[in-house]
Amino acid sequence: MANDFSSADKKRTCTRRKGSVGAYSPSAGLTLVRRRVAQFLAARDGVPASPDDVYLGAGASDLIKALLGLFVQHVDGKPPAVMIPIPQYPLFSGTLSELGLRQANYYLDEEHDWALQLQELERSWREASQESHVRALVVINPGNPTGQVLTRDNMQEIIKFAYEHQLFILADEVYQENIISKPFHSFKKVMHEMGAPYSSMELASFVTCSKGWAAECGLRAGFMEAVRLQEGVRAALEAARAVAQCPSVLGQCALDCVMKPPVAGEPSYPRFSQEKRATLRALGERARTAHREFNSIPGYSCNIIDGSMFAFPRVEIPERAQRAAADAGLQPDEFYCLRLLEETGVCVVPGSGFGQRAGSFHFRSTILHPADEFQHMMDSVRRFHASFTRQYS
Ligand SMILES: Cc1ncc(COP(=O)(O)O)c(C=O)c1O
């Protein structure tokens, strides 16, 4: 974007005041970038957004941890708990454990394309509430590792559930640009459209440069929009962010570019729009190929991938292999994935790292490989699974 970057507007992003990206910024981030984020959000949702509700961070992880840190106090003598999906991105289970927060699991419904079922939310809340005070509900949409995208009706049910049980919704929406076959709706927009009382609920949502068409994960830049926080809560969050100094100013500049990509008429626009279209088209093709190919392997099943960057197929592991895994001190899916790696060079992540229903086994694979590599990988997986099954049957 060399030509665009010379525009006065872009220059001001970095050089106003201190004249260097080597200077600290305000702890919530540069005002100019927070304003840009608010403009992005307002355009995305058609709902006003304020820069004062925007906090920049070193990726979404940094901000998710900061927000979860607000829930650590006991309520009415009960320890706090947070509801998270299973399977989940392990940032959540790891952070809860680090902060001493209890984890209340709700299971996604694999038989229905990893849907988020209301009765399962109720079950999880009821069970957790016996010994804890459930304070927040984490929703990952689009899902990692599961790749589902929530429907608007489903989101309305979730919002009503959270309202009824006075739960703070943490909407991890980092894959909102990685959309394949279903439209993405933000929680903020759906809440707004539902009207009172839901439109006045607190909410924190997360976006990052690490995903989407930018996928600049090494730059460590992201933001949280936290709306309608109570004053004391906002003050606690700002104090916590202040002691963390500020996120990288270089990362903030990158976020600024992602929030305001080239538009028609600007020199970089033709190339940008061509590359973005090609990236998203390739993602869609790979998602469809992964779904088709995994389902064609006997002993495998894979739900449709509506969003994100992953396939999370279920794998049948013979009982003898499960016993061999136990002898080796490993989970059956760890054993399987290690053998797959050793015998084929294919590297995938065992489902036990994300959580899964007892007795079911999965792994997560990205779908970002070039088409020919992906086909090679699928052929290797198919051959490996056949020989593994023969060996342990
Ligand atoms: C669902 C989800 N949330 C949050 C993150 C963290 O992203 P970041 O790189 O912005 O910290 C990831 C990264 O993979 C993710 O998959």
mmCIF file of C-alpha atoms and ligand atoms in Angstrom:
data_model
loop_
_atom_site.group_PDB
_atom_site.id
_atom_site.type_symbol
_atom_site.label_atom_id
_atom_site.label_comp_id
_atom_site.label_asym_id
_atom_site.label_seq_id
_atom_site.Cartn_x
_atom_site.Cartn_y
_atom_site.Cartn_z
ATOM 1 C CA MET A 1 0.000 0.000 0.000
ATOM 2 C CA ALA A 2 3.006 2.254 -0.537
ATOM 3 C CA ASN A 3 1.153 4.916 -2.525
ATOM 4 C CA ASP A 4 -1.821 5.051 -0.210
ATOM 5 C CA PHE A 5 0.379 5.274 2.839
ATOM 6 C CA SER A 6 1.796 8.556 1.674
ATOM 7 C CA SER A 7 -1.641 10.162 2.037
ATOM 8 C CA ALA A 8 -1.773 12.763 4.799
ATOM 9 C CA ASP A 9 -4.376 10.793 6.692
ATOM 10 C CA LYS A 10 -2.296 7.624 6.943
ATOM 11 C CA LYS A 11 0.816 9.584 7.839
ATOM 12 C CA ARG A 12 -0.932 11.188 10.772
ATOM 13 C CA THR A 13 -1.683 7.758 12.242
ATOM 14 C CA CYS A 14 1.938 7.192 13.201
ATOM 15 C CA THR A 15 3.581 10.525 13.348
ATOM 16 C CA ARG A 16 1.199 12.815 15.186
ATOM 17 C CA ARG A 17 2.547 14.086 18.493
ATOM 18 C CA LYS A 18 5.643 11.952 19.212
ATOM 19 C CA GLY A 19 6.638 11.439 15.610
ATOM 20 C CA SER A 20 7.617 7.815 16.256
ATOM 21 C CA VAL A 21 6.091 4.387 16.629
ATOM 22 C CA GLY A 22 8.732 3.871 19.308
ATOM 23 C CA ALA A 23 6.759 5.986 21.785
ATOM 24 C CA TYR A 24 4.114 4.691 24.221
ATOM 25 C CA SER A 25 0.534 5.335 23.187
ATOM 26 C CA PRO A 26 -2.413 5.775 25.584
ATOM 27 C CA SER A 27 -3.000 2.397 27.233
ATOM 28 C CA ALA A 28 -6.317 1.811 25.441
ATOM 29 C CA GLY A 29 -4.592 2.613 22.157
ATOM 30 C CA LEU A 30 -4.157 5.609 19.853
ATOM 31 C CA THR A 31 -7.289 7.754 19.770
ATOM 32 C CA LEU A 32 -7.091 7.948 15.996
ATOM 33 C CA VAL A 33 -7.079 4.173 15.627
ATOM 34 C CA ARG A 34 -9.880 3.722 18.186
ATOM 35 C CA ARG A 35 -11.917 6.197 16.161
ATOM 36 C CA ARG A 36 -11.207 4.216 13.016
ATOM 37 C CA VAL A 37 -12.310 1.011 14.747
ATOM 38 C CA ALA A 38 -15.545 2.718 15.846
ATOM 39 C CA GLN A 39 -16.183 3.748 12.229
ATOM 40 C CA PHE A 40 -15.584 0.165 11.089
ATOM 41 C CA LEU A 41 -18.037 -1.144 13.714
ATOM 42 C CA ALA A 42 -20.700 1.431 12.895
ATOM 43 C CA ALA A 43 -20.443 0.561 9.191
ATOM 44 C CA ARG A 44 -20.493 -3.197 9.927
ATOM 45 C CA ASP A 45 -23.578 -3.104 12.170
ATOM 46 C CA GLY A 46 -25.449 0.032 11.189
ATOM 47 C CA VAL A 47 -25.432 0.777 14.922
ATOM 48 C CA PRO A 48 -23.534 3.730 16.449
ATOM 49 C CA ALA A 49 -20.155 2.839 18.001
ATOM 50 C CA SER A 50 -18.025 4.981 20.302
ATOM 51 C CA PRO A 51 -14.197 5.083 20.341
ATOM 52 C CA ASP A 52 -14.506 5.231 24.163
ATOM 53 C CA ASP A 53 -15.797 1.632 24.126
ATOM 54 C CA VAL A 54 -12.857 0.406 22.036
ATOM 55 C CA TYR A 55 -9.724 -1.036 23.656
ATOM 56 C CA LEU A 56 -6.735 -2.023 21.538
ATOM 57 C CA GLY A 57 -4.557 -4.930 22.576
ATOM 58 C CA ALA A 58 -1.746 -7.290 21.638
ATOM 59 C CA GLY A 59 -4.161 -9.527 19.742
ATOM 60 C CA ALA A 60 -7.544 -10.717 20.956
ATOM 61 C CA SER A 61 -5.867 -13.019 23.518
ATOM 62 C CA ASP A 62 -4.548 -10.066 25.516
ATOM 63 C CA LEU A 63 -8.004 -8.474 25.709
ATOM 64 C CA ILE A 64 -9.905 -11.687 26.416
ATOM 65 C CA LYS A 65 -7.582 -12.313 29.370
ATOM 66 C CA ALA A 66 -8.034 -8.736 30.587
ATOM 67 C CA LEU A 67 -11.804 -9.025 30.419
ATOM 68 C CA LEU A 68 -11.987 -12.421 32.115
ATOM 69 C CA GLY A 69 -9.850 -10.929 34.888
ATOM 70 C CA LEU A 70 -12.848 -8.779 35.861
ATOM 71 C CA PHE A 71 -14.861 -11.808 37.004
ATOM 72 C CA VAL A 72 -12.594 -13.226 39.678
ATOM 73 C CA GLN A 73 -14.513 -12.069 42.756
ATOM 74 C CA HIS A 74 -16.809 -14.394 44.703
ATOM 75 C CA VAL A 75 -20.498 -13.468 44.651
ATOM 76 C CA ASP A 76 -22.666 -14.194 47.711
ATOM 77 C CA GLY A 77 -19.874 -16.423 49.003
ATOM 78 C CA LYS A 78 -19.853 -18.530 45.834
ATOM 79 C CA PRO A 79 -16.808 -18.883 43.554
ATOM 80 C CA PRO A 80 -17.253 -17.401 40.066
ATOM 81 C CA ALA A 81 -17.694 -19.599 36.981
ATOM 82 C CA VAL A 82 -17.680 -18.866 33.254
ATOM 83 C CA MET A 83 -19.550 -20.918 30.653
ATOM 84 C CA ILE A 84 -17.468 -21.951 27.651
ATOM 85 C CA PRO A 85 -18.236 -24.157 24.650
ATOM 86 C CA ILE A 86 -16.752 -27.617 24.233
ATOM 87 C CA PRO A 87 -14.915 -28.006 21.905
ATOM 88 C CA GLN A 88 -13.310 -24.573 22.471
ATOM 89 C CA TYR A 89 -10.194 -22.620 21.643
ATOM 90 C CA PRO A 90 -7.945 -23.448 24.637
ATOM 91 C CA LEU A 91 -7.173 -19.798 25.378
ATOM 92 C CA PHE A 92 -10.414 -19.885 27.357
ATOM 93 C CA SER A 93 -9.850 -22.996 29.470
ATOM 94 C CA GLY A 94 -6.220 -21.934 30.026
ATOM 95 C CA THR A 95 -7.119 -18.405 31.115
ATOM 96 C CA LEU A 96 -9.899 -19.587 33.435
ATOM 97 C CA SER A 97 -7.465 -21.934 35.087
ATOM 98 C CA GLU A 98 -4.789 -19.220 35.357
ATOM 99 C CA LEU A 99 -7.275 -16.816 36.949
ATOM 100 C CA GLY A 100 -8.788 -19.418 39.272
ATOM 101 C CA LEU A 101 -12.204 -19.135 37.595
ATOM 102 C CA ARG A 102 -14.387 -22.235 37.386
ATOM 103 C CA GLN A 103 -15.113 -23.640 33.949
ATOM 104 C CA ALA A 104 -18.750 -24.515 33.176
ATOM 105 C CA ASN A 105 -18.773 -26.556 29.972
ATOM 106 C CA TYR A 106 -21.611 -26.512 27.481
ATOM 107 C CA TYR A 107 -21.276 -29.027 24.670
ATOM 108 C CA LEU A 108 -21.862 -28.090 21.046
ATOM 109 C CA ASP A 109 -24.153 -30.504 19.219
ATOM 110 C CA GLU A 110 -21.994 -32.451 16.776
ATOM 111 C CA GLU A 111 -25.000 -34.322 15.327
ATOM 112 C CA HIS A 112 -26.441 -30.945 14.241
ATOM 113 C CA ASP A 113 -23.395 -29.261 12.707
ATOM 114 C CA TRP A 114 -22.045 -28.121 16.080
ATOM 115 C CA ALA A 115 -25.191 -26.137 16.884
ATOM 116 C CA LEU A 116 -25.450 -24.340 20.197
ATOM 117 C CA GLN A 117 -28.561 -25.829 21.844
ATOM 118 C CA LEU A 118 -30.548 -23.889 24.423
ATOM 119 C CA GLN A 119 -31.329 -26.925 26.598
ATOM 120 C CA GLU A 120 -27.598 -27.657 26.833
ATOM 121 C CA LEU A 121 -26.918 -24.079 27.949
ATOM 122 C CA GLU A 122 -29.634 -24.497 30.614
ATOM 123 C CA ARG A 123 -28.184 -27.810 31.764
ATOM 124 C CA SER A 124 -24.696 -26.390 32.047
ATOM 125 C CA TRP A 125 -25.887 -23.299 33.935
ATOM 126 C CA ARG A 126 -28.060 -25.339 36.319
ATOM 127 C CA GLU A 127 -25.280 -27.766 37.185
ATOM 128 C CA ALA A 128 -22.607 -25.075 37.574
ATOM 129 C CA SER A 129 -24.918 -22.903 39.687
ATOM 130 C CA GLN A 130 -25.162 -25.528 42.404
ATOM 131 C CA GLU A 131 -21.664 -24.698 43.638
ATOM 132 C CA SER A 132 -20.658 -21.531 41.769
ATOM 133 C CA HIS A 133 -22.007 -18.189 40.687
ATOM 134 C CA VAL A 134 -22.037 -18.270 36.883
ATOM 135 C CA ARG A 135 -21.043 -14.791 35.747
ATOM 136 C CA ALA A 136 -20.313 -14.902 32.035
ATOM 137 C CA LEU A 137 -20.998 -16.829 28.847
ATOM 138 C CA VAL A 138 -18.330 -17.220 26.147
ATOM 139 C CA VAL A 139 -19.545 -17.712 22.572
ATOM 140 C CA ILE A 140 -17.058 -18.330 19.745
ATOM 141 C CA ASN A 141 -18.690 -17.398 16.452
ATOM 142 C CA PRO A 142 -17.569 -18.515 13.870
ATOM 143 C CA GLY A 143 -16.322 -21.479 15.870
ATOM 144 C CA ASN A 144 -12.750 -22.598 16.433
ATOM 145 C CA PRO A 145 -12.135 -25.531 16.087
ATOM 146 C CA THR A 146 -15.651 -26.421 14.938
ATOM 147 C CA GLY A 147 -16.230 -24.003 12.045
ATOM 148 C CA GLN A 148 -19.948 -23.396 12.645
ATOM 149 C CA VAL A 149 -21.600 -19.985 12.159
ATOM 150 C CA LEU A 150 -24.559 -19.151 14.380
ATOM 151 C CA THR A 151 -27.911 -18.290 12.858
ATOM 152 C CA ARG A 152 -29.601 -15.086 13.929
ATOM 153 C CA ASP A 153 -32.452 -17.068 15.605
ATOM 154 C CA ASN A 154 -29.947 -19.060 17.613
ATOM 155 C CA MET A 155 -28.193 -15.848 18.691
ATOM 156 C CA GLN A 156 -31.489 -14.393 19.874
ATOM 157 C CA GLU A 157 -32.077 -17.465 22.035
ATOM 158 C CA ILE A 158 -28.569 -17.164 23.483
ATOM 159 C CA ILE A 159 -29.063 -13.476 24.264
ATOM 160 C CA LYS A 160 -32.401 -14.185 25.998
ATOM 161 C CA PHE A 161 -30.764 -16.965 27.989
ATOM 162 C CA ALA A 162 -27.936 -14.646 29.078
ATOM 163 C CA TYR A 163 -30.408 -11.926 30.022
ATOM 164 C CA GLU A 164 -32.523 -14.287 32.085
ATOM 165 C CA HIS A 165 -29.497 -15.546 34.026
ATOM 166 C CA GLN A 166 -27.714 -12.173 34.181
ATOM 167 C CA LEU A 167 -24.678 -13.398 32.294
ATOM 168 C CA PHE A 168 -22.136 -11.147 30.632
ATOM 169 C CA ILE A 169 -21.642 -12.253 26.997
ATOM 170 C CA LEU A 170 -18.053 -12.472 25.694
ATOM 171 C CA ALA A 171 -18.451 -12.751 21.936
ATOM 172 C CA ASP A 172 -15.264 -14.058 20.348
ATOM 173 C CA GLU A 173 -15.903 -12.947 16.775
ATOM 174 C CA VAL A 174 -12.336 -13.111 15.496
ATOM 175 C CA TYR A 175 -13.291 -15.172 12.420
ATOM 176 C CA GLN A 176 -16.034 -12.795 11.279
ATOM 177 C CA GLU A 177 -14.328 -12.194 7.925
ATOM 178 C CA ASN A 178 -13.596 -15.923 7.389
ATOM 179 C CA ILE A 179 -17.107 -16.681 6.239
ATOM 180 C CA ILE A 180 -17.807 -19.480 3.797
ATOM 181 C CA SER A 181 -21.459 -20.372 3.515
ATOM 182 C CA LYS A 182 -23.595 -18.612 6.149
ATOM 183 C CA PRO A 183 -23.852 -14.903 6.913
ATOM 184 C CA PHE A 184 -22.120 -13.563 10.017
ATOM 185 C CA HIS A 185 -24.175 -11.482 12.483
ATOM 186 C CA SER A 186 -22.477 -9.658 15.311
ATOM 187 C CA PHE A 187 -23.902 -10.009 18.806
ATOM 188 C CA LYS A 188 -23.968 -6.238 19.101
ATOM 189 C CA LYS A 189 -26.193 -5.873 16.064
ATOM 190 C CA VAL A 190 -28.566 -8.680 17.021
ATOM 191 C CA MET A 191 -28.923 -7.284 20.567
ATOM 192 C CA HIS A 192 -29.620 -3.849 19.164
ATOM 193 C CA GLU A 193 -32.273 -5.152 16.798
ATOM 194 C CA MET A 194 -33.983 -7.144 19.543
ATOM 195 C CA GLY A 195 -34.699 -3.857 21.359
ATOM 196 C CA ALA A 196 -35.346 -3.448 25.089
ATOM 197 C CA PRO A 197 -34.374 -4.973 27.429
ATOM 198 C CA TYR A 198 -31.710 -6.864 25.414
ATOM 199 C CA SER A 199 -30.325 -3.779 23.709
ATOM 200 C CA SER A 200 -29.096 -2.483 27.058
ATOM 201 C CA MET A 201 -27.138 -5.587 28.071
ATOM 202 C CA GLU A 202 -23.398 -5.384 28.628
ATOM 203 C CA LEU A 203 -21.289 -7.051 25.941
ATOM 204 C CA ALA A 204 -17.650 -7.475 24.979
ATOM 205 C CA SER A 205 -16.701 -8.587 21.484
ATOM 206 C CA PHE A 206 -13.279 -9.262 19.982
ATOM 207 C CA VAL A 207 -11.695 -8.775 16.562
ATOM 208 C CA THR A 208 -8.064 -9.268 15.549
ATOM 209 C CA CYS A 209 -5.588 -8.653 12.728
ATOM 210 C CA SER A 210 -4.548 -12.306 13.164
ATOM 211 C CA LYS A 211 -7.550 -13.588 11.178
ATOM 212 C CA GLY A 212 -9.726 -12.446 8.309
ATOM 213 C CA TRP A 213 -8.139 -11.523 5.008
ATOM 214 C CA ALA A 214 -5.211 -9.821 6.766
ATOM 215 C CA ALA A 215 -4.082 -12.804 8.917
ATOM 216 C CA GLU A 216 -1.120 -10.819 10.296
ATOM 217 C CA CYS A 217 -0.918 -12.802 13.525
ATOM 218 C CA GLY A 218 2.711 -11.931 14.273
ATOM 219 C CA LEU A 219 1.919 -8.238 14.527
ATOM 220 C CA ARG A 220 -0.163 -8.902 17.670
ATOM 221 C CA ALA A 221 -2.956 -6.412 17.143
ATOM 222 C CA GLY A 222 -6.627 -6.617 17.918
ATOM 223 C CA PHE A 223 -9.423 -4.816 19.684
ATOM 224 C CA MET A 224 -12.296 -5.304 22.071
ATOM 225 C CA GLU A 225 -15.518 -3.349 21.954
ATOM 226 C CA ALA A 226 -16.964 -3.338 25.469
ATOM 227 C CA VAL A 227 -20.369 -1.687 25.590
ATOM 228 C CA ARG A 228 -22.557 -0.507 28.447
ATOM 229 C CA LEU A 229 -20.056 -1.496 31.143
ATOM 230 C CA GLN A 230 -21.012 -0.299 34.611
ATOM 231 C CA GLU A 231 -18.842 2.608 35.714
ATOM 232 C CA GLY A 232 -16.932 0.656 38.399
ATOM 233 C CA VAL A 233 -16.265 -2.172 35.948
ATOM 234 C CA ARG A 234 -15.014 0.208 33.291
ATOM 235 C CA ALA A 235 -12.716 1.869 35.847
ATOM 236 C CA ALA A 236 -11.301 -1.539 36.870
ATOM 237 C CA LEU A 237 -10.708 -2.482 33.228
ATOM 238 C CA GLU A 238 -8.977 0.821 32.507
ATOM 239 C CA ALA A 239 -6.776 0.464 35.581
ATOM 240 C CA ALA A 240 -5.783 -3.047 34.487
ATOM 241 C CA ARG A 241 -4.967 -1.824 30.973
ATOM 242 C CA ALA A 242 -2.983 1.126 32.338
ATOM 243 C CA VAL A 243 -0.591 -1.100 34.278
ATOM 244 C CA ALA A 244 -0.050 -3.160 31.120
ATOM 245 C CA GLN A 245 1.229 0.043 29.398
ATOM 246 C CA CYS A 246 0.066 -0.117 25.778
ATOM 247 C CA PRO A 247 -0.092 -2.557 22.885
ATOM 248 C CA SER A 248 2.613 -2.300 20.225
ATOM 249 C CA VAL A 249 2.195 0.943 18.277
ATOM 250 C CA LEU A 250 3.329 -0.809 15.089
ATOM 251 C CA GLY A 251 0.528 -3.315 15.635
ATOM 252 C CA GLN A 252 -1.930 -0.473 16.152
ATOM 253 C CA CYS A 253 -0.853 1.026 12.810
ATOM 254 C CA ALA A 254 -1.481 -2.349 11.142
ATOM 255 C CA LEU A 255 -4.922 -2.512 12.755
ATOM 256 C CA ASP A 256 -5.634 0.950 11.390
ATOM 257 C CA CYS A 257 -4.917 -0.319 7.855
ATOM 258 C CA VAL A 258 -7.125 -3.376 8.372
ATOM 259 C CA MET A 259 -9.972 -1.203 9.651
ATOM 260 C CA LYS A 260 -9.792 1.052 6.644
ATOM 261 C CA PRO A 261 -8.661 -0.987 3.671
ATOM 262 C CA PRO A 262 -8.241 0.688 0.274
ATOM 263 C CA VAL A 263 -11.496 1.831 -1.326
ATOM 264 C CA ALA A 264 -12.471 2.248 -4.973
ATOM 265 C CA GLY A 265 -10.529 5.091 -6.538
ATOM 266 C CA GLU A 266 -7.428 4.634 -4.367
ATOM 267 C CA PRO A 267 -4.242 3.348 -6.064
ATOM 268 C CA SER A 268 -4.067 0.064 -4.128
ATOM 269 C CA TYR A 269 -7.736 -0.793 -4.459
ATOM 270 C CA PRO A 270 -7.678 -2.997 -7.603
ATOM 271 C CA ARG A 271 -4.885 -5.187 -6.238
ATOM 272 C CA PHE A 272 -6.330 -5.256 -2.723
ATOM 273 C CA SER A 273 -9.818 -6.279 -3.830
ATOM 274 C CA GLN A 274 -8.412 -8.900 -6.201
ATOM 275 C CA GLU A 275 -6.222 -10.437 -3.477
ATOM 276 C CA LYS A 276 -9.015 -10.340 -0.879
ATOM 277 C CA ARG A 277 -11.493 -12.008 -3.244
ATOM 278 C CA ALA A 278 -8.927 -14.671 -4.173
ATOM 279 C CA THR A 279 -8.131 -15.366 -0.495
ATOM 280 C CA LEU A 280 -11.779 -15.786 0.474
ATOM 281 C CA ARG A 281 -12.561 -17.831 -2.651
ATOM 282 C CA ALA A 282 -9.666 -20.194 -1.881
ATOM 283 C CA LEU A 283 -10.874 -20.542 1.713
ATOM 284 C CA GLY A 284 -14.344 -21.553 0.499
ATOM 285 C CA GLU A 285 -12.938 -24.092 -1.974
ATOM 286 C CA ARG A 286 -10.701 -25.638 0.684
ATOM 287 C CA ALA A 287 -13.559 -25.848 3.175
ATOM 288 C CA ARG A 288 -15.711 -27.731 0.661
ATOM 289 C CA THR A 289 -12.832 -30.015 -0.335
ATOM 290 C CA ALA A 290 -11.948 -30.787 3.291
ATOM 291 C CA HIS A 291 -15.576 -31.590 4.108
ATOM 292 C CA ARG A 292 -15.933 -33.888 1.078
ATOM 293 C CA GLU A 293 -12.561 -35.616 1.436
ATOM 294 C CA PHE A 294 -12.742 -36.294 5.181
ATOM 295 C CA ASN A 295 -16.243 -37.717 4.790
ATOM 296 C CA SER A 296 -15.009 -40.027 2.053
ATOM 297 C CA ILE A 297 -12.579 -41.798 4.432
ATOM 298 C CA PRO A 298 -14.207 -44.856 6.068
ATOM 299 C CA GLY A 299 -14.208 -44.238 9.853
ATOM 300 C CA TYR A 300 -14.245 -40.440 9.490
ATOM 301 C CA SER A 301 -17.076 -37.929 9.682
ATOM 302 C CA CYS A 302 -16.783 -34.173 9.300
ATOM 303 C CA ASN A 303 -19.412 -31.475 9.711
ATOM 304 C CA ILE A 304 -19.821 -28.741 7.153
ATOM 305 C CA ILE A 305 -17.374 -25.839 7.614
ATOM 306 C CA ASP A 306 -19.333 -22.582 7.481
ATOM 307 C CA GLY A 307 -16.586 -20.287 8.723
ATOM 308 C CA SER A 308 -13.132 -19.980 10.366
ATOM 309 C CA MET A 309 -10.072 -21.805 8.972
ATOM 310 C CA PHE A 310 -10.408 -25.338 10.315
ATOM 311 C CA ALA A 311 -11.801 -28.802 9.844
ATOM 312 C CA PHE A 312 -12.528 -30.816 12.984
ATOM 313 C CA PRO A 313 -13.252 -34.356 11.765
ATOM 314 C CA ARG A 314 -14.314 -37.167 14.064
ATOM 315 C CA VAL A 315 -12.221 -40.330 13.835
ATOM 316 C CA GLU A 316 -13.017 -43.871 14.920
ATOM 317 C CA ILE A 317 -10.123 -45.245 16.970
ATOM 318 C CA PRO A 318 -10.251 -49.037 17.534
ATOM 319 C CA GLU A 319 -10.385 -50.223 21.161
ATOM 320 C CA ARG A 320 -7.032 -51.974 20.889
ATOM 321 C CA ALA A 321 -5.458 -48.679 19.819
ATOM 322 C CA GLN A 322 -7.132 -46.972 22.782
ATOM 323 C CA ARG A 323 -5.533 -49.529 25.099
ATOM 324 C CA ALA A 324 -2.148 -49.047 23.413
ATOM 325 C CA ALA A 325 -2.532 -45.293 23.969
ATOM 326 C CA ALA A 326 -3.260 -45.828 27.670
ATOM 327 C CA ASP A 327 -0.166 -48.035 27.950
ATOM 328 C CA ALA A 328 1.866 -45.204 26.420
ATOM 329 C CA GLY A 329 0.324 -42.682 28.863
ATOM 330 C CA LEU A 330 -1.456 -40.836 26.044
ATOM 331 C CA GLN A 331 -5.018 -39.930 25.136
ATOM 332 C CA PRO A 332 -6.249 -42.071 22.193
ATOM 333 C CA ASP A 333 -6.383 -39.051 19.881
ATOM 334 C CA GLU A 334 -2.890 -37.917 20.929
ATOM 335 C CA PHE A 335 -1.618 -41.411 20.180
ATOM 336 C CA TYR A 336 -3.348 -41.329 16.782
ATOM 337 C CA CYS A 337 -2.032 -37.874 15.873
ATOM 338 C CA LEU A 338 1.518 -38.742 16.925
ATOM 339 C CA ARG A 339 1.463 -41.884 14.810
ATOM 340 C CA LEU A 340 0.040 -39.877 11.910
ATOM 341 C CA LEU A 341 2.869 -37.373 12.269
ATOM 342 C CA GLU A 342 5.574 -40.020 12.525
ATOM 343 C CA GLU A 343 4.332 -42.071 9.589
ATOM 344 C CA THR A 344 3.225 -39.366 7.162
ATOM 345 C CA GLY A 345 4.616 -36.009 8.327
ATOM 346 C CA VAL A 346 1.047 -34.676 8.590
ATOM 347 C CA CYS A 347 0.739 -32.476 11.678
ATOM 348 C CA VAL A 348 -2.718 -31.994 13.228
ATOM 349 C CA VAL A 349 -3.889 -31.115 16.753
ATOM 350 C CA PRO A 350 -5.628 -33.791 18.882
ATOM 351 C CA GLY A 351 -9.250 -33.023 19.798
ATOM 352 C CA SER A 352 -8.559 -33.574 23.502
ATOM 353 C CA GLY A 353 -6.773 -30.198 23.525
ATOM 354 C CA PHE A 354 -10.062 -28.493 22.653
ATOM 355 C CA GLY A 355 -12.385 -30.754 24.640
ATOM 356 C CA GLN A 356 -14.783 -33.340 23.187
ATOM 357 C CA ARG A 357 -17.518 -35.640 24.423
ATOM 358 C CA ALA A 358 -16.151 -38.667 26.272
ATOM 359 C CA GLY A 359 -15.621 -41.589 23.894
ATOM 360 C CA SER A 360 -15.421 -39.419 20.765
ATOM 361 C CA PHE A 361 -12.121 -38.560 19.078
ATOM 362 C CA HIS A 362 -11.254 -35.716 16.733
ATOM 363 C CA PHE A 363 -8.400 -33.648 15.452
ATOM 364 C CA ARG A 364 -8.155 -30.146 14.121
ATOM 365 C CA SER A 365 -6.543 -29.407 10.811
ATOM 366 C CA THR A 366 -6.238 -26.013 9.179
ATOM 367 C CA ILE A 367 -7.660 -25.737 5.672
ATOM 368 C CA LEU A 368 -5.124 -23.161 4.521
ATOM 369 C CA HIS A 369 -2.788 -25.415 2.542
ATOM 370 C CA PRO A 370 -2.370 -24.890 -1.190
ATOM 371 C CA ALA A 371 -4.728 -27.229 -3.112
ATOM 372 C CA ASP A 372 -2.064 -29.742 -4.257
ATOM 373 C CA GLU A 373 -0.544 -30.022 -0.764
ATOM 374 C CA PHE A 374 -3.977 -30.503 0.699
ATOM 375 C CA GLN A 375 -4.754 -33.340 -1.697
ATOM 376 C CA HIS A 376 -1.414 -34.961 -0.843
ATOM 377 C CA MET A 377 -2.212 -34.628 2.857
ATOM 378 C CA MET A 378 -5.665 -36.177 2.407
ATOM 379 C CA ASP A 379 -4.215 -39.132 0.505
ATOM 380 C CA SER A 380 -1.652 -39.658 3.277
ATOM 381 C CA VAL A 381 -4.356 -39.484 5.976
ATOM 382 C CA ARG A 382 -6.553 -41.954 4.080
ATOM 383 C CA ARG A 383 -3.705 -44.495 3.682
ATOM 384 C CA PHE A 384 -2.572 -44.021 7.276
ATOM 385 C CA HIS A 385 -6.072 -44.526 8.708
ATOM 386 C CA ALA A 386 -6.600 -47.731 6.736
ATOM 387 C CA SER A 387 -3.310 -49.219 7.935
ATOM 388 C CA PHE A 388 -3.776 -47.979 11.540
ATOM 389 C CA THR A 389 -7.246 -49.554 11.651
ATOM 390 C CA ARG A 390 -5.932 -52.831 10.223
ATOM 391 C CA GLN A 391 -3.106 -52.909 12.749
ATOM 392 C CA TYR A 392 -5.387 -52.428 15.778
ATOM 393 C CA SER A 393 -8.527 -54.324 14.729
HETATM 394 C C1 LIG B 1 -11.254 -18.293 18.572
HETATM 395 C C2 LIG B 1 -9.993 -17.518 18.787
HETATM 396 N N1 LIG B 1 -10.012 -16.493 19.642
HETATM 397 C C3 LIG B 1 -8.909 -15.756 19.872
HETATM 398 C C4 LIG B 1 -7.724 -16.033 19.252
HETATM 399 C C5 LIG B 1 -6.516 -15.194 19.571
HETATM 400 O O1 LIG B 1 -6.109 -14.421 18.499
HETATM 401 P P1 LIG B 1 -4.947 -13.351 18.609
HETATM 402 O O2 LIG B 1 -3.868 -13.799 17.701
HETATM 403 O O3 LIG B 1 -5.579 -12.075 18.165
HETATM 404 O O4 LIG B 1 -4.506 -13.259 20.030
HETATM 405 C C6 LIG B 1 -7.652 -17.106 18.345
HETATM 406 C C7 LIG B 1 -6.382 -17.459 17.680
HETATM 407 O O5 LIG B 1 -6.242 -18.457 17.001
HETATM 408 C C8 LIG B 1 -8.819 -17.860 18.107
HETATM 409 O O6 LIG B 1 -8.823 -18.901 17.253
#
